[in-house]
Amino acid sequence: MGNDKLGVFVYRTIEDLEQITQYGMKLAAKGVATPAAVLGGGLLGLEAAKAVRDLGLETHVVEFAPRLMPRQLDERAADLLREAIQGIGVQVHLSKNTRLIAGQERMSHLEFVDGSSLPAEMLVISAGILPRDELASLGGLEVGPRGGVVVDEYMRSSDPNVYAIGEVALYQGMVLALVAPGYEMAEVAVGNILGKDNSMSPVVDLSTSLKLIGIDVASFGDVFGTQAPQRAIVFEDKLKGIYKRLNVSEDGKKLLGGILVGEASDYNQLLQIYKNGITLPPEPEALIVKLAGGESAFGSVLDLPDAAVICSCESVSKGQICAAVSEAGCETLKAITKCTKAISGCGGCKPMVDDLLKGALKAMGKTVKETVCEHFPHSRQELFDIVKVKNYTRFETVIAEHGTGYGCEVCKPVLASIFASIHAETAVAQSGIQDTNDRFLANIQRNGTYSVVPRIPGGEITPEKLIAIGEVAQKYALYTKITGGQRIDLFGARLDDLPFIWEELIAAGFESGHAYGKALRTVKSCVGSTWCRFGMLDSVSFAIEVEERYKGIRAPHKIKGGVSGCIRECAEARGKDFGIIATEEGWNLYVCGNGGANPKHAVLLAEKIDSQTCLRYLDRFLMFYIKTAGPLVRTAPWLEKMEGGINYLREVIVNDSLGIGAELDVDMANLINNYQCEWKEAVENPAIRARFKHFVNSEETDENIEFVSLREQKMPRAW
Amino acid sequence: MQTLLSKYTPVTESEVKIWFKAGPIHAFPDNAGACVKYQDKQIAVFHFTAQGRWYACQNLCPHRMEMVLSRGLIGDEKGEPKVACPMHKRTFSLLTGENLNGDCGTIAVYPVKVSDGEVYIGFS
Ligand code: FES
């Protein structure tokens, strides 16, 4: 067949992977698009294809069957997956029976039985799992014709004293390379070793949910609907790349299996319904098609039977979780994990456990109110309303009238943020309730020095200003770095140098960039239609306008924005709390995205709007967020928790369904009109300026601050 | 590092030999902290203005050996006055120096008295 040629790899061990990477990188380094192929369009093959693509090679997947993932997906699902995969630049070749790996010493192309061929300088063979059954064969155990230790429903091999489980076992003629059956096999084997009489369930659970090349793919139960008379409900959206299929019993009452491609966030809930034999709602299609209004059709986890396994990694049932709350007295997710181990595996069950916790607490008559901390019996939103209605201006008054104790590091910054949003107050006014960063208007870093970030709206800056920043950095010996938000961060400033640094930056025309605050950070822009040959609209000018409009505005968490001049989206605007993207017919406004540990794409709020409309929606959106989000909740999780989701938000912002639009407009205008640069405020007021000293009783600086050198600059000594 | 820590040993009111004059009341911020230099020590002094109380502790946070506690937010946990380190929010009792939300060990606390508008810290 030719698989001894250079460039041909199998995909099994770490060493294989290392060799593939090395070889692939060498090919990619040639610079031209070098073709590489992956043999096998199953789970592993597609994973391998992604790896090959990530190496920078022109990637082809070759599959013997007429569709991808033939064991898990039906034709339409596989078709959609193929389109999605091709959409990211991986070519797919189906119904191809490889005849020969051709070439001299190195492979050059593949030849197929149908006479066609495919140029490829590398081939990764990923056609199924090869059980490592060498030991078993040596020991005389029965193995299958294509490998695998033959086991019965008790996991016993041909020698009843030897058991095999997992990928080495051949059960019902199949090697099962999935984790769920692995768990079941382990349980069965242990049970039998201990003398119990348990056996595998008659139908092996092949349910899986994973991300393949960034695409959700999940299937569960009877995928193809062949095991019992049933009917299928199918939803397909080719535009968004979503396919969902539910196999429902003939009477429409039970869920027997299903497939989800492109969007699988409901997998866990569907799996629970299937596994526990829960009766379906009268209109089961609601389970896969989100109805207007966004109400979930799933009912609540509380309706599951006690035996329902909620955390499959640790096999913890609903009953155990509820008992942890009602009997062991757990009141937090952490406590439940400690007590039952739930959530400690993949974490996929966390939302369900959270719902169970709340439900169980409620059933015990305990209110689960999200209070800010022990000092206030209120949520952030309630505190916001209290401060607004009573027009409070001081922390001391609010805690005396509505709280207990002295306050703490949680409620003080929350109230500071509320005062800022209601009275357009800068962080200088009540510095004692600000977090360190806000108190000193800079970001504390390792070794207790600070970093300074001047505002550079939209990332546009003149050569003169660049020079000014450079001169300040030189003078105060600061480490400089370009940030992800298109501005420049100056690190290593001593507390007592801060006012002098700001003074010089202000003289050069800069203002605070609020990099230290839970506030608007930057509005990132691409170069836009003024220079870019693809640009539809002037993204830089608009980004500057937007950044200037909202600068200094404080919120429950930081806010980032972006403006892109065309759908190529170079400003990565959909990874921001708000993103504005130019189209031929105007701006599209997206909201509630973020980067970071848990990236979320912003979702469309309004499309084809002009600049003014865009600003009005943004005003309302931001003000609504500022008023209603919990402390330190960014826009993405805020939206996630909002009942009705984006449709509801759109109603409030665009159609003013709550009738609060005018009020939001006024509140936002108040913030915009009363903006002041707090650096300026601090350097010009001698009493405030005096705060920036390391010692109250000495002019000396902190002698403990140490730096070491780093690539011609400096960094703090390591911890 | 250990030598830095060993500079700070707790002092109780009865052990005080020297009352060090740290400065006038108005030199200290309201409801917040400031750092005082005494010989080669850095002492964080906190004015709980609303309660009319003063507390002092080492400025050194034992978690990462940073001289930052005076810049932390102050407050109470179930009535016990505390400071939260600005770096990673470890909280320390200002009565006992104990780390209230972790196992960072105990910091040194010092007695404070105010007379004739001046703030004094007690050392042994
Ligand atoms: S340095 Fe104080 S908590 Fe880490």
PDB file of N, CA and C in Angstrom, chain A residues 98 188 260 463 480 598 645 686 704:
ATOM      1  N   THR A  98      -8.849   4.223  -0.628  1.00  0.00           N
ATOM      2  CA  THR A  98      -7.471   4.473  -1.008  1.00  0.00           C
ATOM      3  C   THR A  98      -6.815   3.187  -1.520  1.00  0.00           C
ATOM      4  N   VAL A 188     -19.002  -2.550  36.092  1.00  0.00           N
ATOM      5  CA  VAL A 188     -19.403  -3.941  35.922  1.00  0.00           C
ATOM      6  C   VAL A 188     -18.266  -4.883  36.334  1.00  0.00           C
ATOM      7  N   LEU A 260     -27.082  16.644  17.708  1.00  0.00           N
ATOM      8  CA  LEU A 260     -26.971  18.099  17.718  1.00  0.00           C
ATOM      9  C   LEU A 260     -25.669  18.493  17.032  1.00  0.00           C
ATOM     10  N   PRO A 463       2.676  61.095  16.139  1.00  0.00           N
ATOM     11  CA  PRO A 463       4.093  60.860  16.472  1.00  0.00           C
ATOM     12  C   PRO A 463       4.519  61.685  17.687  1.00  0.00           C
ATOM     13  N   THR A 480       7.892  49.543  29.184  1.00  0.00           N
ATOM     14  CA  THR A 480       6.758  49.867  28.321  1.00  0.00           C
ATOM     15  C   THR A 480       6.340  48.671  27.484  1.00  0.00           C
ATOM     16  N   ASN A 598     -13.148  32.734  29.400  1.00  0.00           N
ATOM     17  CA  ASN A 598     -14.357  32.098  28.922  1.00  0.00           C
ATOM     18  C   ASN A 598     -14.909  32.921  27.763  1.00  0.00           C
ATOM     19  N   GLY A 645     -33.286  36.468  27.571  1.00  0.00           N
ATOM     20  CA  GLY A 645     -32.065  36.618  26.797  1.00  0.00           C
ATOM     21  C   GLY A 645     -32.044  37.827  25.880  1.00  0.00           C
ATOM     22  N   PRO A 686      -3.876  69.923  46.035  1.00  0.00           N
ATOM     23  CA  PRO A 686      -2.734  69.560  46.893  1.00  0.00           C
ATOM     24  C   PRO A 686      -3.093  68.516  47.956  1.00  0.00           C
ATOM     25  N   ASN A 704      12.294  48.566  49.655  1.00  0.00           N
ATOM     26  CA  ASN A 704      12.147  47.135  49.381  1.00  0.00           C
ATOM     27  C   ASN A 704      11.828  46.820  47.925  1.00  0.00           C
TER      28      ASN A 704
END
